[in-house]
Short mmCIF file of C-alpha atoms in Angstrom, two decimals:
data_model
loop_
_atom_site.label_atom_id
_atom_site.label_comp_id
_atom_site.label_asym_id
_atom_site.label_seq_id
_atom_site.Cartn_x
_atom_site.Cartn_y
_atom_site.Cartn_z
CA MET A 1 -77.22 11.36 -243.64
CA VAL A 2 -77.38 8.58 -241.05
CA GLY A 3 -78.33 5.12 -242.19
CA ARG A 4 -80.88 2.70 -240.81
CA ARG A 5 -78.25 0.45 -239.30
CA THR A 6 -76.83 3.33 -237.28
CA VAL A 7 -80.25 3.98 -235.78
CA LEU A 8 -80.81 0.35 -234.84
CA ALA A 9 -77.33 -0.11 -233.42
CA ALA A 10 -77.70 3.03 -231.32
CA ALA A 11 -80.81 1.65 -229.62
CA LEU A 12 -78.85 -0.71 -227.36
CA GLY A 13 -78.73 0.64 -223.83
CA LEU A 14 -81.18 3.49 -224.56
CA ALA A 15 -83.52 2.89 -221.65
CA ALA A 16 -80.91 2.27 -218.97
CA GLY A 17 -81.27 5.84 -217.76
CA CYS A 18 -85.00 5.30 -217.38
CA ALA A 19 -85.31 1.64 -216.36
CA ARG A 20 -81.82 0.20 -215.80
CA ALA A 21 -83.06 -2.97 -217.51
CA ARG A 22 -81.76 -5.32 -220.20
CA PRO A 23 -83.19 -4.88 -223.70
CA GLU A 24 -85.38 -7.52 -225.27
CA PRO A 25 -84.78 -8.68 -228.86
CA ALA A 26 -86.44 -6.57 -231.54
CA ALA A 27 -89.35 -8.03 -233.45
CA PRO A 28 -88.83 -8.92 -237.13
CA GLU A 29 -89.58 -6.02 -239.42
CA ALA A 30 -92.56 -6.23 -241.70
CA ALA A 31 -92.04 -6.27 -245.44
CA ASP A 32 -94.91 -3.88 -246.13
CA PRO A 33 -94.93 -1.10 -243.50
CA SER A 34 -97.96 1.10 -243.05
CA PRO A 35 -97.35 4.74 -243.95
CA PRO A 36 -97.58 7.54 -241.40
CA PRO A 37 -100.78 9.58 -241.40
CA SER A 38 -101.25 11.87 -244.35
CA PRO A 39 -101.46 15.65 -243.80
CA SER A 40 -105.20 15.45 -244.42
CA VAL A 41 -105.55 13.10 -241.45
CA THR A 42 -102.93 14.47 -239.08
CA ALA A 43 -103.99 17.45 -236.99
CA SER A 44 -102.23 20.65 -237.94
CA ALA A 45 -101.07 23.49 -235.75
CA THR A 46 -104.03 25.57 -236.94
CA SER A 47 -106.80 23.01 -236.44
CA ALA A 48 -108.03 21.16 -233.39
CA PRO A 49 -107.04 17.50 -233.24
CA PRO A 50 -109.82 14.93 -233.67
CA SER A 51 -111.62 13.83 -230.55
CA ARG A 52 -110.60 10.80 -228.55
CA GLU A 53 -113.70 8.99 -229.81
CA GLU A 54 -112.86 9.75 -233.45
CA VAL A 55 -109.30 8.50 -233.07
CA LEU A 56 -110.27 5.32 -231.28
CA ALA A 57 -112.97 4.56 -233.81
CA ARG A 58 -110.48 5.06 -236.64
CA TYR A 59 -107.91 2.69 -235.15
CA ALA A 60 -110.18 0.12 -233.51
CA GLY A 61 -109.05 -3.36 -234.43
CA GLN A 62 -105.91 -2.30 -236.33
CA ARG A 63 -103.05 -4.70 -235.66
CA PRO A 64 -99.47 -3.51 -236.02
CA THR A 65 -96.82 -5.42 -237.93
CA GLN A 66 -93.77 -3.39 -236.88
CA TRP A 67 -92.06 -2.67 -233.58
CA GLY A 68 -88.92 -0.78 -232.73
CA THR A 69 -87.18 2.60 -232.83
CA ASP A 70 -86.83 3.03 -236.61
CA LEU A 71 -90.24 3.14 -238.27
CA PRO A 72 -91.78 5.28 -241.01
CA GLY A 73 -92.82 8.59 -239.49
CA VAL A 74 -90.13 8.49 -236.75
CA VAL A 75 -87.67 11.35 -237.31
CA ALA A 76 -84.01 10.46 -236.73
CA GLU A 77 -82.30 12.95 -239.05
CA VAL A 78 -82.31 16.69 -239.68
CA PRO A 79 -81.36 18.48 -242.91
CA ALA A 80 -78.37 20.55 -243.91
CA GLY A 81 -75.84 18.63 -241.85
CA ALA A 82 -76.84 20.09 -238.49
CA LEU A 83 -76.93 18.18 -235.21
CA ALA A 84 -80.14 18.04 -233.18
CA LEU A 85 -79.33 17.37 -229.53
CA THR A 86 -82.25 15.91 -227.59
CA PHE A 87 -82.35 15.13 -223.88
CA ASP A 88 -84.97 13.08 -222.03
CA ALA A 89 -86.21 13.48 -218.46
CA CYS A 90 -87.96 10.19 -217.71
CA GLY A 91 -89.44 10.82 -214.26
CA GLY A 92 -90.76 8.43 -211.64
CA SER A 93 -88.69 5.30 -211.18
CA GLY A 94 -86.68 6.40 -214.21
CA GLY A 95 -85.28 9.30 -212.22
CA ASN A 96 -86.57 12.73 -211.19
CA GLY A 97 -83.14 14.31 -211.00
CA TYR A 98 -82.07 17.47 -212.81
CA ASP A 99 -78.65 17.80 -214.42
CA ALA A 100 -78.25 21.53 -213.95
CA ALA A 101 -74.57 21.36 -214.91
CA LEU A 102 -75.45 19.90 -218.32
CA ILE A 103 -78.05 22.61 -218.93
CA ASP A 104 -75.53 25.25 -217.86
CA THR A 105 -73.04 23.82 -220.38
CA LEU A 106 -75.58 24.16 -223.19
CA ARG A 107 -76.37 27.71 -222.13
CA ARG A 108 -72.72 28.71 -221.82
CA HIS A 109 -72.01 27.56 -225.37
CA ARG A 110 -75.37 28.81 -226.69
CA VAL A 111 -76.21 25.34 -228.03
CA PRO A 112 -79.95 24.83 -228.57
CA ALA A 113 -81.61 21.54 -227.71
CA THR A 114 -84.97 19.80 -227.55
CA LEU A 115 -85.87 18.53 -224.09
CA PHE A 116 -88.42 15.73 -223.70
CA LEU A 117 -90.22 15.89 -220.34
CA ASN A 118 -92.26 13.15 -218.72
CA ALA A 119 -95.32 14.22 -216.72
CA ARG A 120 -93.89 12.86 -213.47
CA TRP A 121 -90.62 14.75 -213.95
CA ILE A 122 -92.56 17.98 -214.53
CA ASP A 123 -94.51 17.46 -211.29
CA ALA A 124 -91.31 16.77 -209.34
CA ASN A 125 -89.39 19.75 -210.76
CA PRO A 126 -91.63 22.83 -210.97
CA GLY A 127 -88.73 25.25 -210.50
CA PRO A 128 -86.41 23.83 -213.17
CA PHE A 129 -89.38 23.35 -215.49
CA GLY A 130 -90.26 27.03 -215.24
CA GLU A 131 -86.69 28.08 -215.97
CA LEU A 132 -86.43 25.77 -218.99
CA ALA A 133 -89.81 26.88 -220.32
CA ALA A 134 -88.70 30.52 -220.18
CA ASP A 135 -85.43 29.91 -222.02
CA PRO A 136 -85.75 30.28 -225.82
CA LEU A 137 -82.62 28.16 -226.25
CA PHE A 138 -84.73 25.09 -225.49
CA GLU A 139 -87.76 23.50 -227.06
CA LEU A 140 -89.84 21.35 -224.69
CA GLY A 141 -91.31 18.11 -226.00
CA ASN A 142 -93.71 15.46 -224.75
CA HIS A 143 -92.10 12.37 -223.15
CA GLY A 144 -95.37 10.74 -222.19
CA THR A 145 -97.49 10.52 -219.10
CA ALA A 146 -96.25 7.26 -217.55
CA HIS A 147 -93.11 6.82 -219.67
CA ARG A 148 -94.27 3.74 -221.55
CA PRO A 149 -93.32 2.34 -224.94
CA LEU A 150 -96.08 3.35 -227.32
CA SER A 151 -97.98 0.25 -228.44
CA VAL A 152 -101.54 -0.78 -229.21
CA THR A 153 -100.89 -4.37 -228.07
CA GLY A 154 -98.89 -3.99 -224.85
CA ARG A 155 -95.47 -4.70 -226.37
CA SER A 156 -92.55 -4.22 -223.98
CA ALA A 157 -89.09 -2.74 -224.35
CA TYR A 158 -86.23 -2.92 -221.84
CA GLY A 159 -88.58 -4.58 -219.36
CA ILE A 160 -91.12 -1.73 -219.48
CA THR A 161 -94.61 -2.77 -220.53
CA GLY A 162 -96.05 -0.66 -223.30
CA THR A 163 -99.50 0.85 -223.59
CA VAL A 164 -101.99 -1.98 -223.95
CA ASP A 165 -104.32 -0.68 -226.66
CA ALA A 166 -105.16 2.34 -228.82
CA ALA A 167 -106.99 4.05 -225.95
CA ALA A 168 -103.98 3.73 -223.64
CA ALA A 169 -101.63 4.94 -226.37
CA TYR A 170 -103.86 7.96 -226.95
CA GLN A 171 -103.89 8.83 -223.24
CA GLU A 172 -100.12 8.37 -222.86
CA VAL A 173 -99.63 11.10 -225.45
CA ALA A 174 -102.66 13.30 -224.84
CA ASP A 175 -102.56 13.63 -221.06
CA ASN A 176 -99.00 14.96 -220.94
CA ALA A 177 -99.65 17.08 -224.03
CA ALA A 178 -102.51 18.73 -222.15
CA LYS A 179 -100.27 19.27 -219.11
CA LEU A 180 -97.57 20.89 -221.24
CA ALA A 181 -100.08 23.00 -223.18
CA GLY A 182 -101.58 24.28 -219.94
CA LEU A 183 -98.17 25.23 -218.56
CA LEU A 184 -96.64 26.60 -221.75
CA GLY A 185 -99.71 28.17 -223.33
CA ARG A 186 -99.16 26.13 -226.50
CA PRO A 187 -99.17 22.41 -227.33
CA PRO A 188 -95.92 20.50 -227.74
CA ARG A 189 -94.86 19.80 -231.32
CA TRP A 190 -92.79 16.66 -230.70
CA PHE A 191 -93.31 13.38 -228.86
CA ARG A 192 -90.89 10.68 -227.79
CA SER A 193 -92.18 7.64 -225.97
CA GLY A 194 -90.58 5.99 -222.99
CA THR A 195 -87.73 3.83 -224.42
CA ALA A 196 -88.35 5.44 -227.88
CA HIS A 197 -90.12 2.26 -229.04
CA TYR A 198 -93.30 2.30 -231.16
CA ASP A 199 -95.50 0.26 -233.39
CA GLU A 200 -96.73 1.86 -236.60
CA VAL A 201 -100.33 2.19 -235.42
CA ALA A 202 -99.17 4.11 -232.34
CA VAL A 203 -97.04 6.38 -234.55
CA ARG A 204 -100.15 7.26 -236.51
CA ILE A 205 -102.06 8.03 -233.31
CA VAL A 206 -99.35 10.52 -232.31
CA GLY A 207 -99.84 12.21 -235.67
CA GLU A 208 -103.57 12.45 -235.06
CA LEU A 209 -102.78 14.50 -231.96
CA GLY A 210 -100.75 16.99 -233.98
CA GLU A 211 -97.32 15.93 -232.79
CA ARG A 212 -94.36 14.48 -234.66
CA VAL A 213 -92.45 11.46 -233.38
CA ALA A 214 -88.80 11.96 -232.47
CA GLY A 215 -86.43 9.09 -232.92
CA PHE A 216 -82.64 9.18 -232.84
CA ALA A 217 -79.64 8.27 -234.94
CA VAL A 218 -76.96 8.44 -232.24
CA ASN A 219 -77.35 7.25 -228.65
CA GLY A 220 -75.20 9.79 -226.86
CA ASP A 221 -75.13 8.37 -223.34
CA ALA A 222 -76.55 4.80 -223.55
CA GLY A 223 -79.35 5.59 -221.16
CA ALA A 224 -77.11 7.65 -218.85
CA THR A 225 -74.74 4.69 -218.36
CA PHE A 226 -71.75 5.93 -220.38
CA THR A 227 -68.71 7.43 -218.71
CA ALA A 228 -67.89 11.03 -219.52
CA ASP A 229 -65.20 9.95 -221.98
CA GLN A 230 -67.60 7.57 -223.74
CA VAL A 231 -70.20 10.32 -224.04
CA ALA A 232 -67.62 12.78 -225.36
CA ARG A 233 -66.33 10.36 -228.00
CA THR A 234 -69.80 9.29 -229.11
CA VAL A 235 -71.25 12.79 -229.39
CA ALA A 236 -68.12 14.23 -231.05
CA ALA A 237 -68.32 11.47 -233.69
CA ALA A 238 -72.02 12.02 -234.49
CA PRO A 239 -72.45 12.16 -238.28
CA PRO A 240 -73.89 15.35 -239.81
CA GLY A 241 -77.68 15.29 -239.80
CA SER A 242 -78.00 13.16 -236.67
CA VAL A 243 -80.64 13.40 -233.99
CA VAL A 244 -78.70 12.60 -230.80
CA ILE A 245 -80.48 11.23 -227.74
CA SER A 246 -79.21 11.61 -224.16
CA HIS A 247 -80.67 12.25 -220.70
CA PHE A 248 -80.71 15.20 -218.31
CA ASN A 249 -82.43 13.54 -215.35
CA HIS A 250 -79.30 11.82 -213.99
CA PRO A 251 -76.93 14.50 -212.67
CA ASP A 252 -74.58 11.82 -211.31
CA ALA A 253 -74.04 10.26 -214.75
CA GLY A 254 -71.29 10.92 -217.25
CA THR A 255 -73.64 12.79 -219.58
CA GLY A 256 -72.99 16.31 -218.35
CA PRO A 257 -69.19 16.05 -218.15
CA GLY A 258 -69.14 14.26 -221.51
CA TYR A 259 -70.99 17.07 -223.25
CA ALA A 260 -68.73 19.61 -221.55
CA GLN A 261 -65.84 17.88 -223.35
CA ALA A 262 -67.57 17.33 -226.70
CA LEU A 263 -69.28 20.65 -227.38
CA PRO A 264 -66.16 22.85 -227.61
CA ARG A 265 -64.64 20.37 -230.10
CA LEU A 266 -67.77 20.36 -232.23
CA LEU A 267 -68.11 24.14 -232.16
CA ASP A 268 -64.45 24.60 -233.06
CA ALA A 269 -65.04 22.28 -236.02
CA GLY A 270 -67.89 24.53 -237.20
CA ARG A 271 -70.73 22.15 -236.39
CA ARG A 272 -74.20 23.70 -236.25
CA PHE A 273 -76.93 22.80 -233.74
CA VAL A 274 -80.71 23.04 -234.08
CA ARG A 275 -83.82 22.29 -232.13
CA LEU A 276 -86.08 19.75 -233.82
CA SER A 277 -88.64 22.38 -234.80
CA ASP A 278 -85.93 24.53 -236.38
#
């Protein structure tokens, strides 16, 4: 499995595909992290999530002590040595493009993936969204409403200001979840924030809404800034069990050509791919 240092090292350059900004230093990690919500608190797939008022009352005044991409409750690994490829579409100023060639590569090789869609990207790409939603090869996840780091204190990452309080964090998750549920006929099961940064209180709020938080162990395209060769080398070297993050909203980047190089090598080596919910 992938270690904590791998996750933290992979974070550098993550948001370039969404913000093209320099990262800020990570905050010191707390010695006594808060646990993620227990199953008795977190909404399940068979029960309605608690109301906005209930959630905000529960988390009113809670102050986080952690900040970053690798927190308790953030999933960065999958079992049984598989690889979980995940691709973000950030939307808005982060890019409303559609890398059709990358998606075609995944389809041609029958490689499943989890795609995280921002609300603005969905609005800008109704045709591609419909095609992706109809393809069982892909699982569609929630990439937020305004593509913000998920915070209850307004923490920033890569120059992007996070949600300012628990109410804003709730809305960042819930509004796009409602959009996806209305379009798909079912709620999304996974959430990844803009920049993939969280505090531990925000992670718990995601759980209240019945979604799991997706992290990453390998940064496959450094925010859509890697060349094709860099993407190919990085993805081909992903350790077994990794969640790999890349982007599919920058068709001019090296991401698509890099995966076209890497996937045949991985398949020839017998590597197995899963969606996060698999």
